[in-house]
PDB file of C-alpha atoms in Angstrom:
ATOM      1  CA  GLY A   1       0.000   0.000   0.000  1.00  0.00           C
ATOM      2  CA  GLU A   2       1.114   3.558  -0.623  1.00  0.00           C
ATOM      3  CA  SER A   3      -0.014   6.993   0.401  1.00  0.00           C
ATOM      4  CA  VAL A   4      -0.016   8.539  -3.052  1.00  0.00           C
ATOM      5  CA  GLY A   5       0.798  12.163  -3.544  1.00  0.00           C
ATOM      6  CA  LEU A   6       2.352  14.507  -1.096  1.00  0.00           C
ATOM      7  CA  HIS A   7       0.459  13.269   1.921  1.00  0.00           C
ATOM      8  CA  LEU A   8      -2.633  11.288   2.752  1.00  0.00           C
ATOM      9  CA  PRO A   9      -3.836  11.045   6.348  1.00  0.00           C
ATOM     10  CA  THR A  10      -4.658   7.321   6.191  1.00  0.00           C
ATOM     11  CA  LEU A  11      -3.192   4.233   4.605  1.00  0.00           C
ATOM     12  CA  SER A  12      -4.717   0.762   4.664  1.00  0.00           C
ATOM     13  CA  VAL A  13      -2.389  -2.099   3.812  1.00  0.00           C
ATOM     14  CA  GLN A  14      -2.723  -5.870   3.667  1.00  0.00           C
ATOM     15  CA  GLU A  15      -0.585  -7.789   6.142  1.00  0.00           C
ATOM     16  CA  GLY A  16       2.567  -8.972   4.409  1.00  0.00           C
ATOM     17  CA  ASP A  17       2.518  -6.259   1.757  1.00  0.00           C
ATOM     18  CA  ASN A  18       5.004  -3.407   1.619  1.00  0.00           C
ATOM     19  CA  SER A  19       3.910   0.043   2.819  1.00  0.00           C
ATOM     20  CA  ILE A  20       5.075   3.392   1.520  1.00  0.00           C
ATOM     21  CA  ILE A  21       4.335   6.519   3.516  1.00  0.00           C
ATOM     22  CA  ASN A  22       5.038   9.845   1.869  1.00  0.00           C
ATOM     23  CA  CYS A  23       5.859  13.209   3.337  1.00  0.00           C
ATOM     24  CA  ALA A  24       6.592  16.624   1.876  1.00  0.00           C
ATOM     25  CA  TYR A  25       8.807  18.914   3.921  1.00  0.00           C
ATOM     26  CA  SER A  26       8.861  22.653   3.791  1.00  0.00           C
ATOM     27  CA  ASN A  27      12.374  24.003   4.197  1.00  0.00           C
ATOM     28  CA  SER A  28      15.059  23.388   1.589  1.00  0.00           C
ATOM     29  CA  ALA A  29      17.673  24.240   4.233  1.00  0.00           C
ATOM     30  CA  SER A  30      16.623  21.375   6.526  1.00  0.00           C
ATOM     31  CA  ASP A  31      19.558  19.049   7.030  1.00  0.00           C
ATOM     32  CA  TYR A  32      18.169  16.210   9.102  1.00  0.00           C
ATOM     33  CA  PHE A  33      14.972  14.189   8.974  1.00  0.00           C
ATOM     34  CA  ILE A  34      13.381  11.656  11.287  1.00  0.00           C
ATOM     35  CA  TRP A  35      10.473   9.246  11.058  1.00  0.00           C
ATOM     36  CA  TYR A  36       8.508   8.527  14.213  1.00  0.00           C
ATOM     37  CA  LYS A  37       5.860   5.916  14.962  1.00  0.00           C
ATOM     38  CA  GLN A  38       3.149   6.713  17.481  1.00  0.00           C
ATOM     39  CA  GLU A  39       0.854   4.045  18.837  1.00  0.00           C
ATOM     40  CA  SER A  40      -2.387   4.957  20.539  1.00  0.00           C
ATOM     41  CA  GLY A  41      -1.813   6.466  23.981  1.00  0.00           C
ATOM     42  CA  LYS A  42       1.959   6.477  23.659  1.00  0.00           C
ATOM     43  CA  GLY A  43       4.671   8.962  22.813  1.00  0.00           C
ATOM     44  CA  PRO A  44       6.362   9.069  19.404  1.00  0.00           C
ATOM     45  CA  GLN A  45       8.940   6.336  18.964  1.00  0.00           C
ATOM     46  CA  PHE A  46      12.047   6.920  16.847  1.00  0.00           C
ATOM     47  CA  ILE A  47      12.170   4.678  13.770  1.00  0.00           C
ATOM     48  CA  ILE A  48      14.902   5.911  11.472  1.00  0.00           C
ATOM     49  CA  ASP A  49      16.677   9.115  10.515  1.00  0.00           C
ATOM     50  CA  ILE A  50      18.559  10.448   7.524  1.00  0.00           C
ATOM     51  CA  ARG A  51      20.844  13.391   6.923  1.00  0.00           C
ATOM     52  CA  SER A  52      20.557  15.636   3.913  1.00  0.00           C
ATOM     53  CA  ASN A  53      23.830  14.385   2.413  1.00  0.00           C
ATOM     54  CA  MET A  54      22.214  10.979   1.873  1.00  0.00           C
ATOM     55  CA  ASP A  55      19.328   9.887  -0.328  1.00  0.00           C
ATOM     56  CA  LYS A  56      18.637   6.479   1.171  1.00  0.00           C
ATOM     57  CA  ARG A  57      19.065   4.754   4.473  1.00  0.00           C
ATOM     58  CA  GLN A  58      18.002   1.278   5.521  1.00  0.00           C
ATOM     59  CA  GLY A  59      17.070  -0.132   8.873  1.00  0.00           C
ATOM     60  CA  GLN A  60      15.397  -3.292  10.002  1.00  0.00           C
ATOM     61  CA  ARG A  61      12.416  -3.715   7.636  1.00  0.00           C
ATOM     62  CA  VAL A  62      12.351   0.035   7.028  1.00  0.00           C
ATOM     63  CA  THR A  63      13.927   2.253   4.404  1.00  0.00           C
ATOM     64  CA  VAL A  64      13.871   6.035   4.239  1.00  0.00           C
ATOM     65  CA  LEU A  65      14.282   7.821   0.925  1.00  0.00           C
ATOM     66  CA  LEU A  66      15.074  11.496   0.604  1.00  0.00           C
ATOM     67  CA  ASN A  67      14.558  13.534  -2.563  1.00  0.00           C
ATOM     68  CA  LYS A  68      15.859  17.017  -1.913  1.00  0.00           C
ATOM     69  CA  THR A  69      15.009  18.240  -5.398  1.00  0.00           C
ATOM     70  CA  VAL A  70      11.292  18.034  -4.677  1.00  0.00           C
ATOM     71  CA  LYS A  71      11.568  18.156  -0.875  1.00  0.00           C
ATOM     72  CA  HIS A  72      10.064  14.727  -0.454  1.00  0.00           C
ATOM     73  CA  LEU A  73      10.649  12.054   2.159  1.00  0.00           C
ATOM     74  CA  SER A  74       9.253   8.544   2.212  1.00  0.00           C
ATOM     75  CA  LEU A  75       9.239   5.628   4.610  1.00  0.00           C
ATOM     76  CA  GLN A  76       9.019   2.125   3.239  1.00  0.00           C
ATOM     77  CA  ILE A  77       8.016  -0.739   5.529  1.00  0.00           C
ATOM     78  CA  ALA A  78       8.676  -4.226   4.219  1.00  0.00           C
ATOM     79  CA  ALA A  79       6.306  -7.104   4.943  1.00  0.00           C
ATOM     80  CA  THR A  80       3.925  -4.993   7.012  1.00  0.00           C
ATOM     81  CA  GLN A  81       2.768  -6.608  10.251  1.00  0.00           C
ATOM     82  CA  PRO A  82      -0.218  -5.911  12.518  1.00  0.00           C
ATOM     83  CA  GLY A  83       2.157  -4.303  15.022  1.00  0.00           C
ATOM     84  CA  ASP A  84       2.980  -1.677  12.416  1.00  0.00           C
ATOM     85  CA  SER A  85      -0.491  -0.159  12.788  1.00  0.00           C
ATOM     86  CA  ALA A  86       0.112   3.338  14.166  1.00  0.00           C
ATOM     87  CA  VAL A  87       0.397   6.989  13.196  1.00  0.00           C
ATOM     88  CA  TYR A  88       3.639   7.808  11.398  1.00  0.00           C
ATOM     89  CA  PHE A  89       5.140  11.293  11.508  1.00  0.00           C
ATOM     90  CA  CYS A  90       7.972  12.735   9.504  1.00  0.00           C
ATOM     91  CA  ALA A  91       9.990  15.560  11.045  1.00  0.00           C
ATOM     92  CA  GLU A  92      12.527  17.974   9.599  1.00  0.00           C
ATOM     93  CA  ARG A  93      15.137  19.861  11.540  1.00  0.00           C
ATOM     94  CA  LEU A  94      14.783  23.573  10.865  1.00  0.00           C
ATOM     95  CA  ASN A  95      17.848  24.753  12.745  1.00  0.00           C
ATOM     96  CA  ASP A  96      20.338  23.139  15.049  1.00  0.00           C
ATOM     97  CA  TYR A  97      17.703  21.730  17.339  1.00  0.00           C
ATOM     98  CA  LYS A  98      14.076  22.421  16.463  1.00  0.00           C
ATOM     99  CA  LEU A  99      12.041  19.726  14.729  1.00  0.00           C
ATOM    100  CA  SER A 100       8.957  20.543  12.686  1.00  0.00           C
ATOM    101  CA  PHE A 101       6.482  17.695  12.322  1.00  0.00           C
ATOM    102  CA  GLY A 102       4.140  16.733   9.538  1.00  0.00           C
ATOM    103  CA  ALA A 103       0.468  16.036  10.179  1.00  0.00           C
ATOM    104  CA  GLY A 104       0.934  12.265  10.392  1.00  0.00           C
ATOM    105  CA  THR A 105      -0.350   9.272   8.435  1.00  0.00           C
ATOM    106  CA  THR A 106      -2.478   6.642  10.135  1.00  0.00           C
ATOM    107  CA  VAL A 107      -1.507   3.170   8.948  1.00  0.00           C
ATOM    108  CA  THR A 108      -3.989   0.338   9.407  1.00  0.00           C
ATOM    109  CA  VAL A 109      -2.875  -3.210   8.680  1.00  0.00           C
ATOM    110  CA  ARG A 110      -5.582  -5.600   7.458  1.00  0.00           C
ATOM    111  CA  ALA A 111      -5.257  -9.230   8.470  1.00  0.00           C
TER     112      ALA A 111
ATOM    113  CA  GLY B   1      15.853   5.577  33.918  1.00  0.00           C
ATOM    114  CA  ALA B   2      16.158   4.158  30.454  1.00  0.00           C
ATOM    115  CA  GLY B   3      13.817   6.621  28.785  1.00  0.00           C
ATOM    116  CA  VAL B   4      12.261  10.048  29.154  1.00  0.00           C
ATOM    117  CA  SER B   5       9.942   9.981  32.156  1.00  0.00           C
ATOM    118  CA  GLN B   6       6.909  12.242  32.465  1.00  0.00           C
ATOM    119  CA  SER B   7       4.407  12.783  35.250  1.00  0.00           C
ATOM    120  CA  PRO B   8       1.534  12.802  35.742  1.00  0.00           C
ATOM    121  CA  SER B   9       0.518  10.568  32.851  1.00  0.00           C
ATOM    122  CA  ASN B  10      -3.029  11.904  33.104  1.00  0.00           C
ATOM    123  CA  LYS B  11      -4.368  15.062  34.703  1.00  0.00           C
ATOM    124  CA  VAL B  12      -7.903  16.382  34.860  1.00  0.00           C
ATOM    125  CA  THR B  13      -8.201  19.914  36.130  1.00  0.00           C
ATOM    126  CA  GLU B  14     -10.863  22.558  36.425  1.00  0.00           C
ATOM    127  CA  LYS B  15     -10.789  25.585  34.193  1.00  0.00           C
ATOM    128  CA  GLY B  16      -8.848  28.381  35.856  1.00  0.00           C
ATOM    129  CA  LYS B  17      -6.604  26.141  37.924  1.00  0.00           C
ATOM    130  CA  ASP B  18      -2.826  25.964  37.523  1.00  0.00           C
ATOM    131  CA  VAL B  19      -1.087  22.730  36.541  1.00  0.00           C
ATOM    132  CA  GLU B  20       2.499  21.537  36.625  1.00  0.00           C
ATOM    133  CA  LEU B  21       3.859  18.833  34.363  1.00  0.00           C
ATOM    134  CA  ARG B  22       7.191  17.213  35.063  1.00  0.00           C
ATOM    135  CA  CYS B  23       9.819  15.753  32.764  1.00  0.00           C
ATOM    136  CA  ASP B  24      12.893  13.738  33.668  1.00  0.00           C
ATOM    137  CA  PRO B  25      15.095  13.399  30.570  1.00  0.00           C
ATOM    138  CA  ILE B  26      17.376  10.542  29.671  1.00  0.00           C
ATOM    139  CA  SER B  27      20.483  10.680  31.846  1.00  0.00           C
ATOM    140  CA  GLY B  28      23.295  12.575  30.167  1.00  0.00           C
ATOM    141  CA  HIS B  29      21.094  14.265  27.589  1.00  0.00           C
ATOM    142  CA  THR B  30      21.840  17.951  27.439  1.00  0.00           C
ATOM    143  CA  ALA B  31      18.905  19.092  25.331  1.00  0.00           C
ATOM    144  CA  LEU B  32      15.282  19.025  26.498  1.00  0.00           C
ATOM    145  CA  TYR B  33      12.135  19.892  24.554  1.00  0.00           C
ATOM    146  CA  TRP B  34       8.448  20.322  25.240  1.00  0.00           C
ATOM    147  CA  TYR B  35       5.914  19.709  22.499  1.00  0.00           C
ATOM    148  CA  ARG B  36       2.124  19.767  22.549  1.00  0.00           C
ATOM    149  CA  GLN B  37      -0.146  17.428  20.627  1.00  0.00           C
ATOM    150  CA  SER B  38      -3.844  18.144  20.368  1.00  0.00           C
ATOM    151  CA  LEU B  39      -6.237  15.301  19.585  1.00  0.00           C
ATOM    152  CA  GLY B  40      -5.540  13.892  16.130  1.00  0.00           C
ATOM    153  CA  GLN B  41      -2.990  16.568  15.358  1.00  0.00           C
ATOM    154  CA  GLY B  42       0.742  16.770  14.802  1.00  0.00           C
ATOM    155  CA  LEU B  43       3.285  17.973  17.309  1.00  0.00           C
ATOM    156  CA  GLU B  44       3.600  21.668  18.124  1.00  0.00           C
ATOM    157  CA  PHE B  45       6.933  22.946  19.443  1.00  0.00           C
ATOM    158  CA  LEU B  46       6.701  24.796  22.765  1.00  0.00           C
ATOM    159  CA  ILE B  47      10.132  25.318  24.310  1.00  0.00           C
ATOM    160  CA  TYR B  48      13.736  24.092  24.152  1.00  0.00           C
ATOM    161  CA  PHE B  49      16.485  23.977  26.791  1.00  0.00           C
ATOM    162  CA  GLN B  50      20.168  23.387  26.115  1.00  0.00           C
ATOM    163  CA  GLY B  51      22.646  23.424  28.970  1.00  0.00           C
ATOM    164  CA  ASN B  52      23.025  26.853  30.527  1.00  0.00           C
ATOM    165  CA  SER B  53      21.955  28.705  27.394  1.00  0.00           C
ATOM    166  CA  ALA B  54      18.849  30.842  27.368  1.00  0.00           C
ATOM    167  CA  PRO B  55      15.872  28.657  26.418  1.00  0.00           C
ATOM    168  CA  ASP B  56      14.035  29.069  23.132  1.00  0.00           C
ATOM    169  CA  LYS B  57      10.511  29.966  24.268  1.00  0.00           C
ATOM    170  CA  SER B  58       9.245  30.913  20.839  1.00  0.00           C
ATOM    171  CA  GLY B  59       6.602  28.190  20.758  1.00  0.00           C
ATOM    172  CA  LEU B  60       4.825  28.996  24.003  1.00  0.00           C
ATOM    173  CA  PRO B  61       1.263  29.933  22.997  1.00  0.00           C
ATOM    174  CA  SER B  62       0.643  32.558  25.693  1.00  0.00           C
ATOM    175  CA  ASP B  63       2.120  34.046  28.853  1.00  0.00           C
ATOM    176  CA  ARG B  64       0.092  31.555  30.858  1.00  0.00           C
ATOM    177  CA  PHE B  65       2.675  28.964  29.827  1.00  0.00           C
ATOM    178  CA  SER B  66       6.132  28.805  31.388  1.00  0.00           C
ATOM    179  CA  ALA B  67       8.821  26.210  31.854  1.00  0.00           C
ATOM    180  CA  GLU B  68      12.002  25.824  33.795  1.00  0.00           C
ATOM    181  CA  ARG B  69      14.793  23.343  33.947  1.00  0.00           C
ATOM    182  CA  THR B  70      16.654  22.965  37.202  1.00  0.00           C
ATOM    183  CA  GLY B  71      20.238  21.759  37.396  1.00  0.00           C
ATOM    184  CA  GLY B  72      20.300  20.932  33.724  1.00  0.00           C
ATOM    185  CA  SER B  73      18.094  17.911  34.260  1.00  0.00           C
ATOM    186  CA  VAL B  74      14.453  17.842  35.379  1.00  0.00           C
ATOM    187  CA  SER B  75      12.042  20.267  33.738  1.00  0.00           C
ATOM    188  CA  THR B  76       8.634  21.541  34.791  1.00  0.00           C
ATOM    189  CA  LEU B  77       6.044  22.980  32.409  1.00  0.00           C
ATOM    190  CA  THR B  78       3.513  25.203  34.197  1.00  0.00           C
ATOM    191  CA  ILE B  79       0.193  26.294  32.782  1.00  0.00           C
ATOM    192  CA  GLN B  80      -1.572  29.009  34.752  1.00  0.00           C
ATOM    193  CA  ARG B  81      -5.306  29.674  34.703  1.00  0.00           C
ATOM    194  CA  THR B  82      -5.944  26.697  32.449  1.00  0.00           C
ATOM    195  CA  GLN B  83      -8.450  26.976  29.611  1.00  0.00           C
ATOM    196  CA  GLN B  84     -10.313  24.225  27.805  1.00  0.00           C
ATOM    197  CA  GLU B  85      -8.217  24.770  24.688  1.00  0.00           C
ATOM    198  CA  ASP B  86      -5.159  23.750  26.740  1.00  0.00           C
ATOM    199  CA  SER B  87      -6.442  20.173  26.734  1.00  0.00           C
ATOM    200  CA  ALA B  88      -3.829  18.131  24.898  1.00  0.00           C
ATOM    201  CA  VAL B  89      -0.971  15.704  25.360  1.00  0.00           C
ATOM    202  CA  TYR B  90       2.185  17.463  26.509  1.00  0.00           C
ATOM    203  CA  LEU B  91       5.242  15.602  25.291  1.00  0.00           C
ATOM    204  CA  CYS B  92       8.738  15.986  26.621  1.00  0.00           C
ATOM    205  CA  ALA B  93      11.795  14.894  24.665  1.00  0.00           C
ATOM    206  CA  SER B  94      15.543  14.890  25.119  1.00  0.00           C
ATOM    207  CA  SER B  95      18.604  14.428  22.945  1.00  0.00           C
ATOM    208  CA  PRO B  96      22.255  13.754  23.676  1.00  0.00           C
ATOM    209  CA  LEU B  97      23.833  16.093  21.156  1.00  0.00           C
ATOM    210  CA  VAL B  98      23.277  19.519  19.808  1.00  0.00           C
ATOM    211  CA  GLY B  99      24.254  20.914  16.489  1.00  0.00           C
ATOM    212  CA  ARG B 100      24.551  19.505  13.049  1.00  0.00           C
ATOM    213  CA  ALA B 101      26.569  16.455  14.101  1.00  0.00           C
ATOM    214  CA  GLY B 102      23.413  14.529  14.851  1.00  0.00           C
ATOM    215  CA  ASN B 103      20.444  15.067  17.062  1.00  0.00           C
ATOM    216  CA  THR B 104      18.175  12.081  17.544  1.00  0.00           C
ATOM    217  CA  ILE B 105      15.351  13.189  19.797  1.00  0.00           C
ATOM    218  CA  TYR B 106      13.642  10.711  22.103  1.00  0.00           C
ATOM    219  CA  PHE B 107      10.151  11.307  23.456  1.00  0.00           C
ATOM    220  CA  GLY B 108       8.443  10.389  26.688  1.00  0.00           C
ATOM    221  CA  GLU B 109       4.959   8.913  26.886  1.00  0.00           C
ATOM    222  CA  GLY B 110       3.366  12.297  27.466  1.00  0.00           C
ATOM    223  CA  SER B 111       1.101  13.914  30.045  1.00  0.00           C
ATOM    224  CA  TRP B 112      -2.551  13.942  28.946  1.00  0.00           C
ATOM    225  CA  LEU B 113      -4.176  17.110  30.238  1.00  0.00           C
ATOM    226  CA  THR B 114      -7.944  17.551  30.265  1.00  0.00           C
ATOM    227  CA  VAL B 115      -9.408  20.876  31.356  1.00  0.00           C
ATOM    228  CA  VAL B 116     -13.062  20.683  32.336  1.00  0.00           C
TER     229      VAL B 116
END
């Protein structure tokens, strides 16, 4: 499943399929980006980050892609599992310390 | 502790009362942040502390909001004369580094404030 376009607030994906969550960021000077996962009633949990001098970074079952030309960030989740159901936020660092967050995408995994 | 600790986890207060929310960052982390998250919304920056530097208070929504950080560790966010629109989850976060070398920010579980 994929959230097509700049951003969609919800994404429904079949268990076992790959998920792609998209995010557009606002500041071309941002140099650091983070994806967070937030489960209901909990704080945001760090998933993966990427610096602006990279265009791809891989973690365990997750990959972040950065396209600075169009100011676009995506998170790919391989073999989506029920435990991946959550709200996913992208964040960009606007200066040395302040993060600005996107609106979030709610991912629902269908069994 | 292993993570950012916040208390109380839930607080219901009457309109007009003052509330204090506490944050204990990860040990050794020099930077501390407060964010606010309204229901179904993204995270809104409130305030940032780094060492002994003057805090960045640019995100505080009104003068009813204040925060302090004592001894470079524990922080308290105070909301005076609470209003119903203050109802939200208040998230604290900390990070070990500052600057462009890397700045992974770790969040606590949040304090859910309800003003009735």
